[in-house]
Coordinates of C-alpha atoms and ligand atoms in Angstrom, one line a residue:
M1 CA 120.7 133.8 152.4
K2 CA 120.8 132.1 149.0
L3 CA 124.1 130.9 147.7
Q4 CA 125.5 128.2 145.4
I5 CA 127.8 125.4 146.5
D6 CA 129.3 123.3 143.7
G7 CA 126.4 124.5 141.5
R8 CA 123.7 123.5 144.0
E9 CA 121.5 126.3 145.3
V10 CA 120.9 126.5 149.0
T11 CA 119.2 128.9 151.4
V12 CA 120.5 129.2 154.9
P13 CA 120.3 131.7 157.8
K14 CA 122.7 134.6 158.0
G15 CA 125.8 133.7 160.0
T16 CA 125.9 130.1 158.8
N17 CA 129.4 129.0 157.8
L18 CA 130.3 127.2 154.6
I19 CA 130.6 123.8 156.3
E20 CA 127.0 123.9 157.6
A21 CA 125.7 125.4 154.4
G22 CA 127.4 122.5 152.6
K23 CA 125.7 120.0 154.9
K24 CA 122.3 121.5 154.1
A25 CA 123.1 121.2 150.3
G26 CA 124.3 117.6 150.8
I27 CA 127.9 118.6 150.1
F28 CA 130.6 117.5 152.4
V29 CA 133.3 119.9 153.5
P30 CA 136.0 118.1 155.5
H31 CA 136.8 119.5 158.9
F32 CA 139.0 118.6 161.9
C33 CA 138.9 121.5 164.3
Y34 CA 135.4 122.7 163.6
H35 CA 132.6 121.3 165.8
P36 CA 129.1 122.8 165.7
G37 CA 129.1 122.9 169.5
L38 CA 132.4 124.7 170.0
P39 CA 133.8 128.1 169.0
V40 CA 135.4 128.3 165.6
V41 CA 139.2 128.3 165.8
G42 CA 140.1 127.8 162.2
V43 CA 143.5 126.0 162.9
C44 CA 143.5 122.9 160.8
R45 CA 142.8 124.4 157.3
I46 CA 141.4 121.1 155.9
C47 CA 138.1 122.9 155.2
L48 CA 139.6 125.2 152.5
C49 CA 137.1 126.1 149.8
E50 CA 137.3 128.3 146.8
I51 CA 134.9 131.3 146.2
E52 CA 134.3 132.3 142.6
G53 CA 136.0 135.6 141.9
R54 CA 138.3 135.6 145.0
P55 CA 142.0 134.9 144.6
K56 CA 142.6 133.1 147.9
L57 CA 141.1 129.9 149.3
V58 CA 139.0 130.5 152.5
A59 CA 138.4 128.3 155.6
G60 CA 134.9 126.9 155.3
C61 CA 134.5 126.9 159.1
A62 CA 135.4 130.6 159.5
T63 CA 133.6 132.0 156.4
P64 CA 130.0 133.0 156.9
V65 CA 127.7 132.8 153.9
E66 CA 126.9 135.8 151.8
E67 CA 124.0 136.4 149.4
G68 CA 124.9 135.1 145.9
L69 CA 128.2 133.5 146.9
K70 CA 129.4 130.8 144.5
V71 CA 131.4 128.3 146.5
I72 CA 133.6 125.5 145.0
T73 CA 134.6 122.6 147.2
Q74 CA 136.1 120.4 144.5
S75 CA 138.4 122.3 142.3
A76 CA 142.0 121.2 141.5
K77 CA 143.2 124.1 143.6
V78 CA 141.1 123.0 146.6
R79 CA 142.2 119.4 146.3
E80 CA 145.9 120.4 146.1
A81 CA 145.6 122.6 149.2
R82 CA 143.8 119.9 151.2
K83 CA 146.4 117.3 150.2
A84 CA 149.1 119.6 151.4
V85 CA 147.4 120.1 154.7
M86 CA 147.1 116.3 155.1
E87 CA 150.8 115.9 154.3
F88 CA 151.7 118.3 157.0
L89 CA 149.4 116.7 159.6
L90 CA 150.9 113.4 158.9
I91 CA 154.5 114.5 159.3
H92 CA 154.8 113.3 162.9
H93 CA 151.7 111.2 163.0
P94 CA 152.6 107.5 163.7
L95 CA 151.2 105.1 161.1
D96 CA 149.8 102.9 163.7
C97 CA 146.2 102.6 162.6
P98 CA 146.1 98.9 163.0
Q99 CA 146.8 99.2 166.7
C100 CA 145.2 102.5 167.4
D101 CA 142.0 102.4 169.4
K102 CA 140.4 105.0 167.1
G103 CA 140.9 102.9 164.0
G104 CA 137.7 102.5 162.1
E105 CA 136.2 105.8 163.3
C106 CA 139.1 108.1 162.9
T107 CA 138.6 111.3 160.8
L108 CA 142.3 111.5 160.0
Q109 CA 142.3 107.9 158.8
D110 CA 139.2 108.5 156.7
Y111 CA 140.5 111.7 155.2
T112 CA 143.9 110.1 154.4
M113 CA 142.1 107.4 152.4
L114 CA 139.9 110.0 150.8
M115 CA 142.3 112.8 149.9
G116 CA 145.7 112.3 151.6
P117 CA 149.0 111.5 150.0
S118 CA 149.7 107.8 150.1
R119 CA 153.4 108.3 150.8
S120 CA 155.3 110.5 153.2
R121 CA 158.2 112.6 152.0
F122 CA 159.4 113.1 155.6
T123 CA 162.5 111.1 156.2
F124 CA 163.6 112.4 159.6
E125 CA 162.9 110.9 163.0
K126 CA 159.3 111.5 164.2
Q127 CA 158.7 113.1 167.5
T128 CA 157.5 110.6 170.1
W129 CA 156.0 110.9 173.6
P130 CA 154.9 108.2 176.0
E131 CA 151.2 107.6 176.6
E132 CA 149.8 109.5 179.6
D133 CA 146.9 109.1 182.0
V134 CA 145.5 112.6 182.1
G135 CA 142.7 111.9 184.5
G136 CA 139.0 111.3 184.2
K137 CA 138.2 108.8 181.6
L138 CA 141.0 109.8 179.2
L139 CA 144.4 108.6 178.1
L140 CA 146.6 110.9 176.0
N141 CA 148.8 109.8 173.1
K142 CA 150.4 113.0 172.0
N143 CA 152.0 111.4 169.0
R144 CA 148.7 111.2 167.3
C145 CA 147.5 114.7 168.2
I146 CA 146.8 117.1 165.3
L147 CA 146.4 120.1 167.5
C148 CA 142.8 120.8 166.5
L149 CA 142.0 122.3 169.9
R150 CA 138.7 120.6 170.3
C151 CA 139.7 119.1 173.7
V152 CA 140.9 122.5 174.9
N153 CA 137.7 124.2 173.9
L154 CA 135.4 121.5 175.2
C155 CA 136.9 121.9 178.7
K156 CA 136.9 125.6 178.5
F157 CA 133.5 126.3 177.0
V158 CA 131.3 123.3 178.0
A159 CA 132.8 122.6 181.4
G160 CA 134.2 126.0 182.1
E161 CA 137.6 124.6 183.1
D162 CA 141.0 125.4 181.7
E163 CA 142.3 121.9 182.3
I164 CA 143.8 121.2 178.9
A165 CA 146.0 123.6 177.1
V166 CA 148.4 124.0 174.2
L167 CA 151.9 123.9 175.6
S168 CA 155.3 124.9 174.2
R169 CA 155.7 126.4 170.7
G170 CA 156.6 125.8 167.2
E171 CA 157.4 122.3 166.2
E172 CA 157.5 121.3 169.9
T173 CA 153.9 122.3 170.4
Y174 CA 151.8 119.7 172.2
I175 CA 148.5 119.3 174.1
G176 CA 148.8 118.7 177.9
T177 CA 147.0 119.2 181.2
V178 CA 147.6 122.5 182.9
A179 CA 150.5 122.2 185.4
G180 CA 150.4 118.5 184.9
R181 CA 147.2 118.2 187.0
K182 CA 144.7 115.5 186.3
I183 CA 141.5 116.5 184.5
Q184 CA 138.6 116.7 187.1
N185 CA 135.6 117.9 185.2
E186 CA 132.9 115.3 184.5
M187 CA 132.3 116.4 180.9
A188 CA 135.8 115.5 179.7
G189 CA 134.8 112.1 178.5
N190 CA 133.1 113.8 175.6
I191 CA 136.6 114.5 174.2
A192 CA 137.0 110.8 173.4
D193 CA 133.9 111.2 171.1
I194 CA 135.1 114.4 169.4
C195 CA 138.9 114.1 169.2
P196 CA 139.2 113.5 165.5
V197 CA 142.2 111.1 166.0
G198 CA 143.3 108.5 168.5
A199 CA 145.1 111.1 170.7
L200 CA 142.6 111.3 173.6
T201 CA 140.8 108.0 173.9
S202 CA 138.5 106.4 176.5
K203 CA 140.1 104.3 179.2
D204 CA 136.9 102.4 179.6
F205 CA 136.5 101.4 175.9
R206 CA 140.2 101.0 175.1
F207 CA 140.9 97.7 173.3
R208 CA 137.6 96.2 174.3
S209 CA 136.3 96.2 170.8
R210 CA 136.8 97.5 167.3
P211 CA 134.1 100.0 166.5
W212 CA 132.9 98.1 163.5
E213 CA 132.1 95.1 165.7
L214 CA 129.5 97.1 167.6
K215 CA 125.9 97.6 166.9
P216 CA 125.0 101.2 167.7
V217 CA 121.6 101.4 169.5
A218 CA 119.9 104.8 170.1
S219 CA 118.6 105.1 173.6
V220 CA 118.6 107.4 176.7
C221 CA 120.7 107.6 179.8
T222 CA 118.7 106.9 183.0
L223 CA 121.3 107.9 185.6
C224 CA 119.6 111.3 186.3
S225 CA 116.5 113.2 185.2
K226 CA 118.2 115.0 182.4
G227 CA 117.6 112.0 180.1
C228 CA 120.6 112.5 177.8
N229 CA 120.3 110.9 174.4
V230 CA 123.0 108.2 174.0
T231 CA 124.2 105.6 171.7
M232 CA 124.8 102.2 173.3
G233 CA 127.7 100.3 171.7
Y234 CA 126.4 96.8 171.8
H235 CA 128.8 93.9 171.1
P236 CA 126.6 91.1 169.7
R237 CA 129.1 88.3 169.9
R238 CA 129.8 89.0 173.6
N239 CA 126.2 90.1 174.3
E240 CA 127.6 93.1 176.1
V241 CA 127.2 96.9 176.0
V242 CA 130.9 98.0 175.9
R243 CA 130.5 101.7 175.7
I244 CA 128.0 104.6 175.9
T245 CA 128.6 107.7 173.8
A246 CA 126.7 110.9 173.3
R247 CA 123.9 111.2 170.8
E248 CA 122.9 114.7 169.6
N249 CA 119.6 116.1 170.7
M250 CA 119.5 119.8 170.7
D251 CA 116.4 119.8 172.9
V252 CA 118.1 117.9 175.7
N253 CA 121.9 117.4 175.9
E254 CA 123.1 119.0 172.6
W255 CA 126.2 116.9 171.7
W256 CA 127.3 116.0 175.2
I257 CA 126.8 113.5 178.1
C258 CA 128.5 113.5 181.5
D259 CA 131.1 110.9 182.5
R260 CA 128.6 109.2 184.9
G261 CA 126.3 108.4 182.1
R262 CA 129.2 107.4 179.9
G263 CA 130.2 104.8 182.5
G264 CA 126.7 103.5 182.9
F265 CA 127.4 100.2 181.2
W266 CA 129.5 99.0 184.1
G267 CA 126.3 98.8 186.3
I268 CA 124.5 97.0 183.4
H269 CA 127.0 94.2 183.6
H270 CA 127.8 94.3 187.3
P271 CA 129.0 90.9 188.5
N272 CA 126.6 90.9 191.4
R273 CA 123.4 91.2 189.4
F274 CA 120.5 89.0 190.2
T275 CA 120.0 86.2 187.7
A276 CA 117.2 84.2 189.3
P277 CA 114.5 84.7 191.9
L278 CA 115.7 84.5 195.5
R279 CA 113.8 83.3 198.6
R280 CA 114.9 84.3 202.1
E281 CA 113.7 82.3 205.1
G282 CA 115.3 83.6 208.3
T283 CA 118.9 84.0 207.5
A284 CA 118.9 81.4 204.7
V285 CA 118.7 82.6 201.2
S286 CA 118.1 80.2 198.4
V287 CA 117.8 80.5 194.6
T288 CA 114.4 79.6 193.3
T289 CA 112.3 79.7 190.1
W290 CA 109.7 82.0 188.8
Q291 CA 107.3 79.1 188.8
A292 CA 107.8 78.7 192.6
A293 CA 108.1 82.4 193.5
M294 CA 105.2 84.0 191.7
P295 CA 102.4 81.8 193.1
A296 CA 103.9 81.9 196.6
I297 CA 104.0 85.7 196.4
V298 CA 100.5 86.0 195.0
D299 CA 99.2 83.6 197.7
A300 CA 100.9 85.5 200.5
L301 CA 99.7 88.9 199.2
S302 CA 96.2 87.7 198.5
G303 CA 96.0 86.3 202.1
I304 CA 97.1 89.6 203.7
L305 CA 94.6 91.5 201.5
A306 CA 91.8 89.1 202.4
K307 CA 92.5 89.1 206.1
H308 CA 93.7 92.6 206.8
G309 CA 92.5 94.7 203.8
A310 CA 94.3 96.9 201.4
A311 CA 95.4 99.2 204.2
A312 CA 97.8 96.5 205.3
V313 CA 99.8 96.6 202.1
G314 CA 102.2 99.3 201.0
V315 CA 103.7 99.6 197.5
V316 CA 106.9 101.5 197.0
G317 CA 107.1 102.4 193.4
S318 CA 110.1 103.9 191.7
G319 CA 111.1 106.9 189.7
E320 CA 113.6 104.6 188.0
L321 CA 110.8 102.7 186.2
T322 CA 109.6 103.6 182.8
N323 CA 106.3 105.4 182.2
E324 CA 104.8 102.1 181.1
E325 CA 105.9 100.4 184.3
C326 CA 104.6 103.4 186.4
Y327 CA 101.3 103.1 184.6
L328 CA 101.1 99.4 185.4
T329 CA 102.0 100.2 189.0
R330 CA 99.2 102.6 189.4
A331 CA 96.7 100.5 187.4
I332 CA 97.4 97.3 189.2
F333 CA 98.0 98.3 192.8
R334 CA 96.0 101.5 193.3
D335 CA 93.2 101.2 190.8
G336 CA 93.0 97.4 190.6
L337 CA 93.7 96.2 194.1
G338 CA 92.6 99.4 195.9
I339 CA 96.0 99.8 197.6
A340 CA 96.1 103.5 198.6
N341 CA 99.5 103.2 200.3
L342 CA 101.5 104.0 197.2
D343 CA 104.5 106.3 196.8
F344 CA 108.1 106.4 195.4
P345 CA 111.3 107.8 196.8
L346 CA 113.0 110.8 195.5
R347 CA 116.8 110.5 195.1
P348 CA 118.1 114.0 195.2
Q349 CA 121.8 115.0 195.1
P350 CA 123.3 118.4 194.5
P351 CA 123.3 119.1 190.7
V352 CA 126.6 119.7 189.0
I353 CA 126.3 122.9 187.0
Y354 CA 128.7 123.6 184.1
P355 CA 128.4 126.6 181.9
R356 CA 126.9 124.6 179.0
F357 CA 125.6 121.5 180.7
T358 CA 123.9 120.6 184.0
I359 CA 124.0 117.1 185.5
E360 CA 120.6 117.0 187.2
G361 CA 120.4 116.6 191.0
D362 CA 117.3 114.4 190.7
K363 CA 118.7 110.9 190.2
N364 CA 115.4 109.4 189.2
P365 CA 115.1 109.4 185.4
N366 CA 111.3 109.5 185.6
T367 CA 110.2 111.5 188.6
R368 CA 108.0 113.6 186.3
G369 CA 106.5 110.6 184.6
A370 CA 105.7 108.8 187.9
R371 CA 104.0 112.0 189.2
A372 CA 102.1 112.6 186.1
I373 CA 100.8 109.1 186.1
G374 CA 99.9 109.2 189.8
V375 CA 102.4 106.9 191.5
A376 CA 101.2 108.6 194.7
P377 CA 99.0 107.8 197.7
G378 CA 95.3 107.2 196.8
P379 CA 92.5 108.7 199.0
G380 CA 93.4 108.0 202.6
G381 CA 96.7 106.3 201.6
L382 CA 100.1 106.8 203.2
G383 CA 103.2 108.5 201.7
L384 CA 106.5 106.8 201.9
A385 CA 107.7 107.9 205.4
D386 CA 104.3 107.1 207.0
M387 CA 104.2 103.8 205.1
M388 CA 107.5 102.8 206.7
R389 CA 106.3 103.9 210.1
A390 CA 103.1 101.9 209.7
A391 CA 105.1 98.8 208.6
A392 CA 107.5 99.3 211.6
D393 CA 104.6 99.3 214.0
G394 CA 102.9 96.4 212.4
T395 CA 99.9 98.1 210.7
I396 CA 101.2 97.4 207.3
R397 CA 102.0 93.8 206.9
A398 CA 103.2 93.5 203.3
L399 CA 105.7 95.8 201.5
L400 CA 106.3 95.6 197.7
F401 CA 109.4 97.5 196.6
L402 CA 109.6 98.0 192.8
R403 CA 113.3 98.9 193.1
G404 CA 115.5 98.5 196.1
G405 CA 118.2 100.8 197.4
P406 CA 119.9 102.1 200.5
L407 CA 117.6 102.2 203.6
E408 CA 117.9 106.0 203.9
Q409 CA 116.4 106.4 200.4
F410 CA 113.0 105.3 201.9
G411 CA 113.0 107.2 205.2
D412 CA 114.7 107.1 208.6
P413 CA 117.0 104.1 208.2
A414 CA 116.2 102.7 211.7
V415 CA 112.5 102.9 210.9
V416 CA 112.9 101.4 207.4
A417 CA 115.0 98.5 208.9
K418 CA 112.3 97.9 211.5
A419 CA 109.6 98.0 208.8
L420 CA 111.5 95.4 206.7
G421 CA 112.0 93.3 209.8
N422 CA 108.4 93.4 211.0
A423 CA 106.5 93.0 207.7
A424 CA 105.2 89.5 207.1
L425 CA 105.9 89.8 203.4
V426 CA 108.6 91.9 201.7
V427 CA 109.0 91.6 198.0
V428 CA 111.6 93.5 195.9
I429 CA 112.0 93.7 192.2
D430 CA 115.5 94.8 191.3
N431 CA 118.5 93.9 189.2
L432 CA 121.2 94.7 191.8
P433 CA 121.5 93.8 195.6
S434 CA 120.9 96.5 198.1
P435 CA 120.2 96.8 201.8
V436 CA 116.5 96.5 201.0
S437 CA 116.8 93.4 198.9
E438 CA 119.0 91.8 201.6
R439 CA 116.1 92.0 204.0
A440 CA 113.4 90.9 201.5
H441 CA 111.6 87.5 201.7
W442 CA 111.5 87.4 197.9
V443 CA 113.7 89.0 195.3
L444 CA 112.5 89.0 191.7
P445 CA 115.2 89.7 189.2
G446 CA 114.3 92.7 187.1
V447 CA 116.6 94.1 184.4
S448 CA 118.7 97.1 183.8
Y449 CA 117.7 100.1 181.7
A450 CA 119.5 98.6 178.7
E451 CA 117.4 95.4 178.8
R452 CA 113.9 96.8 178.5
E453 CA 112.1 99.0 176.1
G454 CA 110.1 101.9 177.5
T455 CA 109.8 105.6 177.9
Y456 CA 111.0 108.1 180.5
T457 CA 109.8 111.7 181.2
N458 CA 112.8 113.8 181.9
S459 CA 113.1 116.9 184.1
Q460 CA 111.9 119.2 181.3
G461 CA 108.8 117.0 180.8
R462 CA 110.1 115.5 177.6
V463 CA 109.0 111.9 177.0
Q464 CA 111.8 109.8 175.4
R465 CA 112.2 106.3 174.3
A466 CA 114.8 103.9 175.7
A467 CA 115.7 100.9 173.7
K468 CA 116.0 97.3 174.7
V469 CA 119.6 96.7 173.7
F470 CA 120.1 93.1 174.7
T471 CA 118.8 90.2 176.8
M472 CA 121.0 89.1 179.7
R473 CA 121.7 85.4 180.1
G474 CA 120.0 84.1 183.2
D475 CA 116.5 84.0 184.4
T476 CA 115.7 87.7 184.6
R477 CA 112.5 89.3 183.4
E478 CA 111.7 92.8 182.2
D479 CA 110.0 94.7 185.0
W480 CA 106.9 95.5 183.0
R481 CA 106.4 91.7 182.4
I482 CA 106.8 91.0 186.1
L483 CA 104.3 93.7 187.0
Q484 CA 101.8 92.5 184.3
D485 CA 102.2 88.8 185.5
L486 CA 101.6 89.8 189.1
G487 CA 98.6 92.0 188.1
R488 CA 97.1 89.2 186.1
S489 CA 97.6 86.6 188.8
M490 CA 96.0 88.9 191.4
G491 CA 93.1 89.5 189.0
A492 CA 93.9 93.2 188.8
W493 CA 95.1 93.4 185.2
T494 CA 93.3 91.6 182.4
H495 CA 95.5 92.4 179.4
L496 CA 98.4 90.4 178.1
D497 CA 100.5 93.1 176.4
Q498 CA 103.4 91.8 174.4
A499 CA 105.4 95.1 174.2
P500 CA 105.7 98.3 176.1
E501 CA 104.3 100.1 173.1
Q502 CA 100.9 98.6 173.7
I503 CA 101.1 99.7 177.4
F504 CA 102.0 103.2 176.3
R505 CA 98.9 103.4 174.1
R506 CA 96.8 102.6 177.2
L507 CA 98.7 105.2 179.2
A508 CA 98.2 107.9 176.5
A509 CA 94.5 107.1 176.4
D510 CA 94.1 107.2 180.2
H511 CA 96.4 110.1 181.3
P512 CA 95.8 113.5 179.9
A513 CA 99.5 114.5 180.2
F514 CA 100.4 111.8 177.7
R515 CA 97.5 112.3 175.3
G516 CA 98.4 112.5 171.6
L517 CA 101.7 110.8 172.1
D518 CA 102.8 107.4 170.6
Y519 CA 106.0 105.7 169.9
T520 CA 106.1 107.0 166.3
I521 CA 105.6 110.6 167.4
L522 CA 108.3 110.1 170.1
G523 CA 110.7 108.8 167.5
D524 CA 114.4 108.8 168.6
R525 CA 114.3 112.4 169.8
G526 CA 111.2 112.4 172.2
A527 CA 108.4 114.9 172.5
P528 CA 107.1 117.0 175.3
L529 CA 104.2 116.1 177.6
A530 CA 100.9 117.8 176.7
A531 CA 101.8 121.3 177.9
A532 CA 98.3 122.3 179.1
T533 CA 98.0 119.4 181.6
A534 CA 101.6 118.4 182.3
D535 CA 102.3 121.0 185.0
V536 CA 99.0 120.5 186.7
A537 CA 99.6 116.8 186.8
V538 CA 103.1 117.1 188.0
G539 CA 102.2 119.7 190.7
Ligands
LIG601 S1 144.1 115.7 171.6 FE1 142.6 115.3 170.0 S2 141.1 116.9 170.4 FE2 142.9 117.5 171.5 S3 144.0 118.8 170.1 FE3 144.8 116.8 169.8 S4 143.7 116.0 168.1 FE4 142.5 117.7 168.9
LIG602 S1 123.6 114.2 182.8 FE1 122.3 112.6 183.6 S2 121.2 111.7 181.9 FE2 123.0 112.9 181.1 S3 124.6 111.4 180.9 FE3 124.9 112.4 182.9 S4 123.8 111.0 184.3 FE4 123.1 110.5 182.2
LIG603 S1 137.8 122.9 160.1 FE1 138.2 124.8 159.3 S2 140.1 125.3 159.9 FE2 139.7 123.4 160.8

């Protein structure tokens, strides 16, 4: 439909409202209660617009476009109306921006500066409520609430739970949890992103930083195979990721992420992280250096390969690794060194299914990528369970784990424990301790998903880029560098790639499922695997 907004002509599909039509025309229509991912409620009235020839102002969020409409968003009448709305919203609102956690990214603060009255005519005592822990990741400060209903509707329509409601009536109206129960749904953290004021804020992020101190970095969550698009809030001075928020991608997660992904930064900065290579001899564990560890590992592995052949080595890959790292895994161990015993563990859990969002049950972010690339047994090679049995009975003498984890992740825990106990060489690359790394002869400190660039193929077969957000202090190395170094030292990899993008180019050239893709095409929204081959390759 063709219409004019402030004299600018724009064409939008039937059913589009004036706010979205304005966006398309590059004209901003303010809004509090409207969110493109939630039902229109039309309660805040800040989006009032004028339509030529009509006596009354209309709510931009609740008014669909019509052919030939002439919309005015900047008349004196509109400005007066919006100013009045702002004055009403601020009647009970505390003027505590300097100490409010939302300060700097608060819509009410922005609009007050833009169009609100600079003084209040309200001389009576303001309503006050104490702050409240409402469960999940949220704290509620009712004093700041403008009753926009976004929180109510997010719980209701995205999570399918009536956990937050509008309570009481008239001037006493407030937002609260139903029957005082704590919020349980795992989507509720999104409210901290969409609450337009500092009423429902994140417990995790609270007072840890001002938003303007953060560098936002576009990346993806790797805590399940959904691959939600996220923004990492990186605090450069502290060299720390201090929050993770949702980043819109209509092909993957729309506007939302789950609370597990939102809390992912705690693992990134876990106090127990490995910061240097470790050597275990008997029960003694000592910190060592890369200069000592790598040649020793290469010697031991080469010795076993020379003496007992490739069948005496098992490589346990990982669906947590990037496509680039999976490519190196296959190229170095299977194609280069001829090790056919190659596999990786699946990490299934029951999915959590909400009406408008599913938290995937596959906890590997890259099962599809690993499969498409062929992190799988070569001809005559053993799968994971058989590999563990062969190591337990002494046929396999060296085990390389490209990520650790609980024993049961790799098979029968008793068999895995025996395998780890019997193998002459156990090497683990990981960033956090686990029952596997506790039994390894060598631990090489890899990095978390926020410290290395690369791509992951999510459960839909969409390849997406994850960013390197920061470099941790300590002697860690990106997993792709460790693999490349190991491959070069073993004579199984001749390249010296300086960035995952170079490795991705090789991957795209070698594996049909990735053909035609590159980092530019993937951009910050990703792209699907080549459709014709992806399903065949994934199996
Ligand atoms: S708490 Fe926030 S999202 Fe909920 S109604 Fe109040 S202002 Fe809106
Ligand atoms: S659904 Fe999965 S990918 Fe998305 S935020 Fe949650 S854990 Fe991360
Ligand atoms: S945004 Fe239109 S009424 Fe709230």
